[in-house]
mmCIF file of C-alpha atoms and ligand atoms in Angstrom:
data_model
loop_
_atom_site.group_PDB
_atom_site.id
_atom_site.type_symbol
_atom_site.label_atom_id
_atom_site.label_comp_id
_atom_site.label_asym_id
_atom_site.label_seq_id
_atom_site.Cartn_x
_atom_site.Cartn_y
_atom_site.Cartn_z
ATOM 1 C CA MET A 1 -12.193 -15.597 -23.181
ATOM 2 C CA GLN A 2 -9.003 -15.705 -21.099
ATOM 3 C CA GLN A 3 -10.932 -16.200 -17.874
ATOM 4 C CA LEU A 4 -12.276 -19.519 -19.211
ATOM 5 C CA GLN A 5 -8.725 -20.838 -19.198
ATOM 6 C CA HIS A 6 -8.206 -20.095 -15.522
ATOM 7 C CA GLN A 7 -10.190 -20.999 -12.432
ATOM 8 C CA ALA A 8 -9.891 -18.083 -9.973
ATOM 9 C CA ARG A 9 -8.046 -19.109 -6.806
ATOM 10 C CA LYS A 10 -9.422 -17.721 -3.582
ATOM 11 C CA ARG A 11 -6.207 -18.316 -1.656
ATOM 12 C CA PHE A 12 -4.399 -15.944 -4.018
ATOM 13 C CA GLY A 13 -7.098 -13.292 -3.644
ATOM 14 C CA GLN A 14 -8.011 -13.566 -7.311
ATOM 15 C CA ASN A 15 -10.827 -11.191 -8.225
ATOM 16 C CA PHE A 16 -10.246 -10.197 -11.822
ATOM 17 C CA LEU A 17 -11.258 -6.783 -13.076
ATOM 18 C CA GLN A 18 -13.872 -7.050 -15.785
ATOM 19 C CA ASP A 19 -15.373 -3.549 -15.906
ATOM 20 C CA SER A 20 -13.803 -1.570 -18.750
ATOM 21 C CA ILE A 21 -14.920 1.764 -17.263
ATOM 22 C CA VAL A 22 -13.161 1.006 -13.969
ATOM 23 C CA ILE A 23 -10.063 -0.156 -15.849
ATOM 24 C CA HIS A 24 -10.149 3.138 -17.751
ATOM 25 C CA GLN A 25 -10.476 5.105 -14.491
ATOM 26 C CA ILE A 26 -7.465 3.265 -13.074
ATOM 27 C CA LEU A 27 -5.395 4.036 -16.156
ATOM 28 C CA ILE A 28 -6.348 7.715 -16.035
ATOM 29 C CA SER A 29 -5.317 7.950 -12.394
ATOM 30 C CA ILE A 30 -1.960 6.253 -13.115
ATOM 31 C CA ALA A 31 -1.348 8.430 -16.220
ATOM 32 C CA ALA A 32 1.614 6.378 -17.430
ATOM 33 C CA LYS A 33 4.034 7.981 -19.862
ATOM 34 C CA PRO A 34 6.599 6.240 -22.144
ATOM 35 C CA GLU A 35 9.535 7.304 -19.944
ATOM 36 C CA HIS A 36 8.009 5.827 -16.771
ATOM 37 C CA HIS A 37 9.166 2.517 -15.342
ATOM 38 C CA LEU A 38 6.088 0.748 -14.035
ATOM 39 C CA VAL A 39 5.851 -2.304 -11.808
ATOM 40 C CA GLU A 40 2.540 -4.134 -11.502
ATOM 41 C CA ILE A 41 1.847 -6.402 -8.549
ATOM 42 C CA GLY A 42 -0.484 -9.304 -9.326
ATOM 43 C CA PRO A 43 -1.165 -8.807 -13.064
ATOM 44 C CA GLY A 44 -3.520 -11.790 -13.054
ATOM 45 C CA LEU A 45 -4.981 -12.192 -16.533
ATOM 46 C CA GLY A 46 -3.550 -8.887 -17.684
ATOM 47 C CA ALA A 47 -6.610 -6.608 -17.405
ATOM 48 C CA ILE A 48 -4.449 -3.579 -16.551
ATOM 49 C CA THR A 49 -1.152 -4.953 -17.855
ATOM 50 C CA ALA A 50 -2.138 -4.836 -21.526
ATOM 51 C CA HIS A 51 -2.918 -1.104 -21.287
ATOM 52 C CA LEU A 52 0.167 -0.265 -19.229
ATOM 53 C CA LEU A 53 2.304 -2.015 -21.796
ATOM 54 C CA LYS A 54 0.985 0.268 -24.501
ATOM 55 C CA ALA A 55 1.582 3.359 -22.393
ATOM 56 C CA CYS A 56 5.125 2.865 -21.067
ATOM 57 C CA ASP A 57 8.462 1.580 -22.332
ATOM 58 C CA ARG A 58 9.360 -0.470 -19.277
ATOM 59 C CA LEU A 59 7.045 -2.727 -17.289
ATOM 60 C CA ASP A 60 7.870 -5.373 -14.680
ATOM 61 C CA VAL A 61 5.107 -7.564 -13.279
ATOM 62 C CA VAL A 62 5.242 -9.792 -10.198
ATOM 63 C CA GLU A 63 2.773 -12.686 -10.115
ATOM 64 C CA LEU A 64 2.682 -15.512 -7.558
ATOM 65 C CA ASP A 65 0.428 -17.951 -9.433
ATOM 66 C CA ARG A 66 2.565 -20.059 -11.808
ATOM 67 C CA ASP A 67 -0.425 -20.900 -14.022
ATOM 68 C CA LEU A 68 -1.138 -17.209 -14.537
ATOM 69 C CA VAL A 69 2.526 -16.603 -15.319
ATOM 70 C CA THR A 70 2.275 -19.189 -18.108
ATOM 71 C CA ILE A 71 -0.857 -17.486 -19.462
ATOM 72 C CA LEU A 72 0.804 -14.056 -19.286
ATOM 73 C CA GLN A 73 3.918 -15.327 -21.072
ATOM 74 C CA GLN A 74 1.727 -16.580 -23.934
ATOM 75 C CA GLN A 75 -0.473 -13.504 -23.967
ATOM 76 C CA PHE A 76 2.463 -11.093 -24.105
ATOM 77 C CA SER A 77 4.969 -13.068 -26.157
ATOM 78 C CA GLY A 78 6.825 -10.671 -28.418
ATOM 79 C CA TYR A 79 6.916 -7.931 -25.760
ATOM 80 C CA GLU A 80 10.014 -9.243 -23.961
ATOM 81 C CA ALA A 81 11.983 -6.080 -24.783
ATOM 82 C CA LYS A 82 9.812 -3.972 -22.526
ATOM 83 C CA LEU A 83 7.996 -6.467 -20.304
ATOM 84 C CA ALA A 84 9.626 -8.641 -17.627
ATOM 85 C CA ILE A 85 7.380 -11.220 -15.944
ATOM 86 C CA HIS A 86 8.633 -12.242 -12.499
ATOM 87 C CA GLN A 87 7.114 -15.337 -10.901
ATOM 88 C CA GLY A 88 7.312 -14.763 -7.162
ATOM 89 C CA ASP A 89 5.864 -13.459 -3.952
ATOM 90 C CA ALA A 90 5.479 -9.653 -3.863
ATOM 91 C CA LEU A 91 5.772 -9.854 -0.066
ATOM 92 C CA THR A 92 9.455 -10.771 -0.342
ATOM 93 C CA PHE A 93 10.216 -9.283 -3.750
ATOM 94 C CA ASP A 94 13.145 -6.840 -3.975
ATOM 95 C CA PHE A 95 11.480 -3.816 -5.631
ATOM 96 C CA ASP A 96 14.563 -1.704 -4.871
ATOM 97 C CA ALA A 97 16.592 -3.820 -7.275
ATOM 98 C CA LEU A 98 14.292 -2.902 -10.182
ATOM 99 C CA ALA A 99 14.985 0.823 -9.910
ATOM 100 C CA LYS A 100 17.915 1.441 -12.231
ATOM 101 C CA ASP A 101 19.904 4.566 -13.164
ATOM 102 C CA ASN A 102 18.393 6.582 -10.314
ATOM 103 C CA GLN A 103 14.953 6.320 -11.930
ATOM 104 C CA PRO A 104 12.360 5.522 -9.292
ATOM 105 C CA ILE A 105 9.707 2.968 -10.172
ATOM 106 C CA ARG A 106 5.933 3.501 -10.158
ATOM 107 C CA VAL A 107 4.130 0.621 -8.467
ATOM 108 C CA VAL A 108 0.546 -0.279 -9.334
ATOM 109 C CA GLY A 109 -1.854 -3.113 -8.673
ATOM 110 C CA ASN A 110 -5.286 -4.426 -7.970
ATOM 111 C CA LEU A 111 -3.968 -6.058 -4.828
ATOM 112 C CA PRO A 112 -4.938 -9.417 -3.405
ATOM 113 C CA TYR A 113 -6.907 -8.273 -0.363
ATOM 114 C CA ASN A 114 -5.473 -10.862 1.996
ATOM 115 C CA ILE A 115 -1.928 -9.487 1.737
ATOM 116 C CA ALA A 116 -2.547 -5.768 1.110
ATOM 117 C CA THR A 117 -1.468 -4.496 4.545
ATOM 118 C CA PRO A 118 1.771 -6.531 4.917
ATOM 119 C CA LEU A 119 2.574 -5.697 1.305
ATOM 120 C CA ILE A 120 2.289 -1.976 1.984
ATOM 121 C CA PHE A 121 4.694 -2.351 4.921
ATOM 122 C CA HIS A 122 7.111 -4.271 2.691
ATOM 123 C CA LEU A 123 6.958 -1.435 0.137
ATOM 124 C CA LEU A 124 7.286 1.324 2.747
ATOM 125 C CA ALA A 125 10.707 -0.027 3.587
ATOM 126 C CA GLN A 126 11.708 0.600 -0.056
ATOM 127 C CA THR A 127 10.176 4.014 -0.694
ATOM 128 C CA ARG A 128 13.528 5.521 -1.759
ATOM 129 C CA ALA A 129 13.173 3.540 -4.989
ATOM 130 C CA ILE A 130 9.480 4.374 -5.483
ATOM 131 C CA ALA A 131 8.000 7.479 -7.134
ATOM 132 C CA ASP A 132 4.389 6.590 -6.350
ATOM 133 C CA MET A 133 1.965 3.702 -5.815
ATOM 134 C CA HIS A 134 -1.578 3.217 -7.127
ATOM 135 C CA PHE A 135 -3.502 0.415 -5.496
ATOM 136 C CA MET A 136 -6.964 -1.029 -5.507
ATOM 137 C CA MET A 137 -7.677 -2.285 -2.016
ATOM 138 C CA GLN A 138 -10.489 -3.129 0.349
ATOM 139 C CA ARG A 139 -12.392 0.062 1.199
ATOM 140 C CA GLU A 140 -11.855 -0.269 4.963
ATOM 141 C CA VAL A 141 -8.087 -0.531 4.581
ATOM 142 C CA VAL A 142 -7.985 2.584 2.395
ATOM 143 C CA GLN A 143 -10.101 4.443 4.961
ATOM 144 C CA ARG A 144 -7.477 3.577 7.561
ATOM 145 C CA LEU A 145 -4.611 4.659 5.305
ATOM 146 C CA GLY A 146 -6.128 8.090 4.684
ATOM 147 C CA ALA A 147 -7.692 8.831 8.089
ATOM 148 C CA VAL A 148 -6.645 11.969 9.971
ATOM 149 C CA PRO A 149 -6.476 12.481 13.769
ATOM 150 C CA GLY A 150 -9.895 12.392 15.391
ATOM 151 C CA GLN A 151 -11.437 10.102 12.764
ATOM 152 C CA LYS A 152 -12.526 6.639 13.847
ATOM 153 C CA HIS A 153 -10.357 4.879 11.239
ATOM 154 C CA TYR A 154 -7.214 6.742 12.349
ATOM 155 C CA GLY A 155 -4.734 4.350 13.937
ATOM 156 C CA GLN A 156 -1.415 2.541 13.637
ATOM 157 C CA LEU A 157 -1.754 1.921 9.887
ATOM 158 C CA SER A 158 -2.594 5.603 9.175
ATOM 159 C CA ILE A 159 0.372 6.832 11.204
ATOM 160 C CA MET A 160 2.933 4.410 9.809
ATOM 161 C CA VAL A 161 1.864 4.966 6.183
ATOM 162 C CA GLN A 162 1.540 8.755 6.520
ATOM 163 C CA TYR A 163 5.010 8.887 8.082
ATOM 164 C CA TYR A 164 6.321 7.805 4.671
ATOM 165 C CA CYS A 165 3.690 8.899 2.183
ATOM 166 C CA GLN A 166 1.064 11.385 1.197
ATOM 167 C CA VAL A 167 -2.213 9.450 0.861
ATOM 168 C CA GLU A 168 -4.857 10.343 -1.740
ATOM 169 C CA ILE A 169 -8.106 8.409 -1.780
ATOM 170 C CA LEU A 170 -9.218 8.275 -5.432
ATOM 171 C CA PHE A 171 -12.509 6.484 -6.156
ATOM 172 C CA ALA A 172 -14.784 3.694 -4.989
ATOM 173 C CA VAL A 173 -15.294 0.474 -6.930
ATOM 174 C CA PRO A 174 -18.249 -1.876 -6.370
ATOM 175 C CA PRO A 175 -17.906 -5.688 -6.167
ATOM 176 C CA GLU A 176 -19.628 -6.025 -9.574
ATOM 177 C CA ALA A 177 -16.497 -4.695 -11.276
ATOM 178 C CA PHE A 178 -14.728 -8.000 -10.529
ATOM 179 C CA LYS A 179 -15.120 -11.641 -11.409
ATOM 180 C CA PRO A 180 -15.614 -13.444 -9.147
ATOM 181 C CA LYS A 181 -17.387 -10.737 -7.114
ATOM 182 C CA PRO A 182 -15.575 -10.098 -3.794
ATOM 183 C CA LYS A 183 -17.592 -9.808 -0.588
ATOM 184 C CA VAL A 184 -16.073 -6.386 0.088
ATOM 185 C CA ASN A 185 -16.141 -2.945 -1.515
ATOM 186 C CA SER A 186 -12.962 -1.588 -3.020
ATOM 187 C CA THR A 187 -11.290 1.795 -3.265
ATOM 188 C CA MET A 188 -8.448 3.067 -5.381
ATOM 189 C CA VAL A 189 -5.705 4.903 -3.503
ATOM 190 C CA ARG A 190 -2.550 6.820 -4.465
ATOM 191 C CA LEU A 191 0.470 6.827 -2.144
ATOM 192 C CA ILE A 192 3.244 9.315 -2.879
ATOM 193 C CA PRO A 193 6.414 8.897 -0.798
ATOM 194 C CA HIS A 194 7.441 12.246 0.716
ATOM 195 C CA GLN A 195 10.290 13.805 -1.275
ATOM 196 C CA LYS A 196 11.375 15.678 1.822
ATOM 197 C CA PRO A 197 10.131 13.717 4.836
ATOM 198 C CA PRO A 198 8.209 16.127 7.122
ATOM 199 C CA TRP A 199 9.303 14.115 10.163
ATOM 200 C CA HIS A 200 12.380 12.228 11.216
ATOM 201 C CA ALA A 201 12.201 9.464 13.790
ATOM 202 C CA MET A 202 15.739 9.136 15.158
ATOM 203 C CA ASP A 203 15.129 5.498 15.986
ATOM 204 C CA PHE A 204 12.520 3.958 13.714
ATOM 205 C CA SER A 205 11.984 0.840 15.808
ATOM 206 C CA CYS A 206 11.326 3.085 18.817
ATOM 207 C CA PHE A 207 8.757 5.056 16.745
ATOM 208 C CA THR A 208 7.040 1.789 15.759
ATOM 209 C CA MET A 209 6.975 0.699 19.396
ATOM 210 C CA VAL A 210 5.532 4.038 20.600
ATOM 211 C CA VAL A 211 2.713 3.916 18.039
ATOM 212 C CA LYS A 212 1.943 0.279 18.799
ATOM 213 C CA THR A 213 1.977 0.850 22.556
ATOM 214 C CA ALA A 214 -0.200 3.979 22.289
ATOM 215 C CA PHE A 215 -2.923 1.951 20.569
ATOM 216 C CA THR A 216 -2.771 -1.037 22.944
ATOM 217 C CA GLN A 217 -6.330 -0.152 24.007
ATOM 218 C CA ARG A 218 -8.066 2.447 21.877
ATOM 219 C CA ARG A 219 -10.534 3.342 24.591
ATOM 220 C CA LYS A 220 -7.840 4.173 27.134
ATOM 221 C CA THR A 221 -6.006 7.482 27.287
ATOM 222 C CA LEU A 222 -2.549 8.056 25.872
ATOM 223 C CA GLY A 223 -1.240 8.457 29.406
ATOM 224 C CA ASN A 224 -2.525 5.033 30.383
ATOM 225 C CA ASN A 225 -1.407 3.206 27.258
ATOM 226 C CA LEU A 226 2.050 4.803 27.190
ATOM 227 C CA LYS A 227 2.709 4.150 30.906
ATOM 228 C CA PRO A 228 5.182 1.316 30.162
ATOM 229 C CA LEU A 229 7.316 3.812 28.153
ATOM 230 C CA LEU A 230 6.945 7.203 29.862
ATOM 231 C CA ASP A 231 4.855 8.899 32.540
ATOM 232 C CA ALA A 232 2.057 11.432 32.214
ATOM 233 C CA MET A 233 4.264 14.261 33.489
ATOM 234 C CA THR A 234 6.761 13.728 30.677
ATOM 235 C CA LEU A 235 3.939 13.785 28.143
ATOM 236 C CA LYS A 236 2.811 17.117 29.588
ATOM 237 C CA HIS A 237 6.362 18.461 29.297
ATOM 238 C CA LEU A 238 6.254 17.499 25.614
ATOM 239 C CA GLY A 239 3.073 19.572 25.258
ATOM 240 C CA ILE A 240 0.859 16.496 24.945
ATOM 241 C CA ASP A 241 -2.290 16.080 27.029
ATOM 242 C CA PRO A 242 -2.089 12.577 28.608
ATOM 243 C CA GLU A 243 -5.893 12.500 28.811
ATOM 244 C CA LEU A 244 -6.191 12.418 25.011
ATOM 245 C CA ARG A 245 -7.201 9.219 23.237
ATOM 246 C CA PRO A 246 -4.481 7.731 21.000
ATOM 247 C CA GLU A 247 -6.491 8.504 17.845
ATOM 248 C CA CYS A 248 -6.319 12.255 18.600
ATOM 249 C CA LEU A 249 -2.563 12.621 18.227
ATOM 250 C CA CYS A 250 -0.965 13.576 14.905
ATOM 251 C CA VAL A 251 2.058 11.837 13.346
ATOM 252 C CA ALA A 252 4.401 14.702 14.343
ATOM 253 C CA LYS A 253 3.566 14.219 18.033
ATOM 254 C CA TYR A 254 4.193 10.463 17.862
ATOM 255 C CA VAL A 255 7.570 11.223 16.295
ATOM 256 C CA GLN A 256 8.219 13.751 19.069
ATOM 257 C CA ILE A 257 7.504 11.163 21.792
ATOM 258 C CA SER A 258 9.702 8.627 20.048
ATOM 259 C CA ASN A 259 12.599 11.070 19.618
ATOM 260 C CA HIS A 260 12.354 12.032 23.276
ATOM 261 C CA LEU A 261 12.657 8.352 24.264
ATOM 262 C CA SER A 262 15.500 7.801 21.765
ATOM 263 C CA MET A 263 17.626 10.394 23.570
ATOM 264 C CA TYR A 264 17.818 8.274 26.731
HETATM 265 N N1 SAM B 1 -4.543 -7.436 -11.846
HETATM 266 C C1 SAM B 1 -5.544 -8.435 -12.096
HETATM 267 C C2 SAM B 1 -6.877 -7.767 -12.332
HETATM 268 O O1 SAM B 1 -7.025 -6.603 -11.922
HETATM 269 O O2 SAM B 1 -7.743 -8.387 -12.905
HETATM 270 C C3 SAM B 1 -5.627 -9.448 -10.950
HETATM 271 C C4 SAM B 1 -5.908 -8.848 -9.579
HETATM 272 S S1 SAM B 1 -6.235 -10.052 -8.348
HETATM 273 C C5 SAM B 1 -7.164 -9.090 -7.205
HETATM 274 C C6 SAM B 1 -4.725 -10.225 -7.453
HETATM 275 C C7 SAM B 1 -3.580 -10.864 -8.221
HETATM 276 O O3 SAM B 1 -2.434 -10.950 -7.351
HETATM 277 C C8 SAM B 1 -3.822 -12.294 -8.693
HETATM 278 O O4 SAM B 1 -3.361 -12.425 -10.002
HETATM 279 C C9 SAM B 1 -3.028 -13.169 -7.741
HETATM 280 O O5 SAM B 1 -2.612 -14.391 -8.273
HETATM 281 C C10 SAM B 1 -1.839 -12.255 -7.450
HETATM 282 N N2 SAM B 1 -1.179 -12.524 -6.156
HETATM 283 C C11 SAM B 1 -1.728 -13.014 -5.015
HETATM 284 N N3 SAM B 1 -0.815 -13.067 -4.035
HETATM 285 C C12 SAM B 1 0.333 -12.569 -4.571
HETATM 286 C C13 SAM B 1 1.646 -12.379 -4.059
HETATM 287 N N4 SAM B 1 1.943 -12.677 -2.793
HETATM 288 N N5 SAM B 1 2.589 -11.881 -4.886
HETATM 289 C C14 SAM B 1 2.300 -11.559 -6.181
HETATM 290 N N6 SAM B 1 1.082 -11.742 -6.722
HETATM 291 C C15 SAM B 1 0.112 -12.229 -5.929
#
């Protein structure tokens, strides 16, 4: 019914969930409780929102499309005490500011595929305020988030996200679950910011630069790619084989290289 009122906009990555079994699976994986403070990115026509609202006492939603915001305001009028609808761009939204009284927020969303990666980076910078994140994203992006050293999807995105979070790949979702049907497959993923970070990069911008430089050319060795930053001998002194490919090195070793460079 509601979908008749709104023409899906491709530029906003609008693929609305229409499969009640998938919606149920998402809700089970989120397992919202009344005391949780949830934040949904891109509520769209409210497919998940309506259920979250029943489950928790505090829900904020961030939606870019003004027409959808109007629909949501009508759909959920009367719920103002526990629902706040924010019209805005999640890519610049201050999620930190929503976390009140030391209670971290739980972020969820069937994300617009075109902004999923930059959005994750925006959220990673605010993980102190975030208890966990549950996202539906393009399968290939989730594969990269969860990949471990040696796997073909392991790369910059895996390392940067795993530096901050534990990644759990949850379940696959076919295009038929959405209207309109996207051209890609989707996967649900859970990201849990580390309570006690296993690694500490002394200079985070240096860490970012090391990871980026290491993957300049995937087919080249670490020694070759990292030449602009340090020589093969130094890598050997750090216990790292310069002949390795960049996708073979774990997060801890990238942090180690970065911290070595930060000291000089
Ligand atoms: N949650 C709904 C569902 O599952 O049916 C809609 C999901 S749809 C894939 C993505 C939603 O994100 C759309 O409602 C779209 O308008 C919204 N959106 C797109 N870009 C956004 C942005 N930068 N900030 C906030 N919302 C955005």
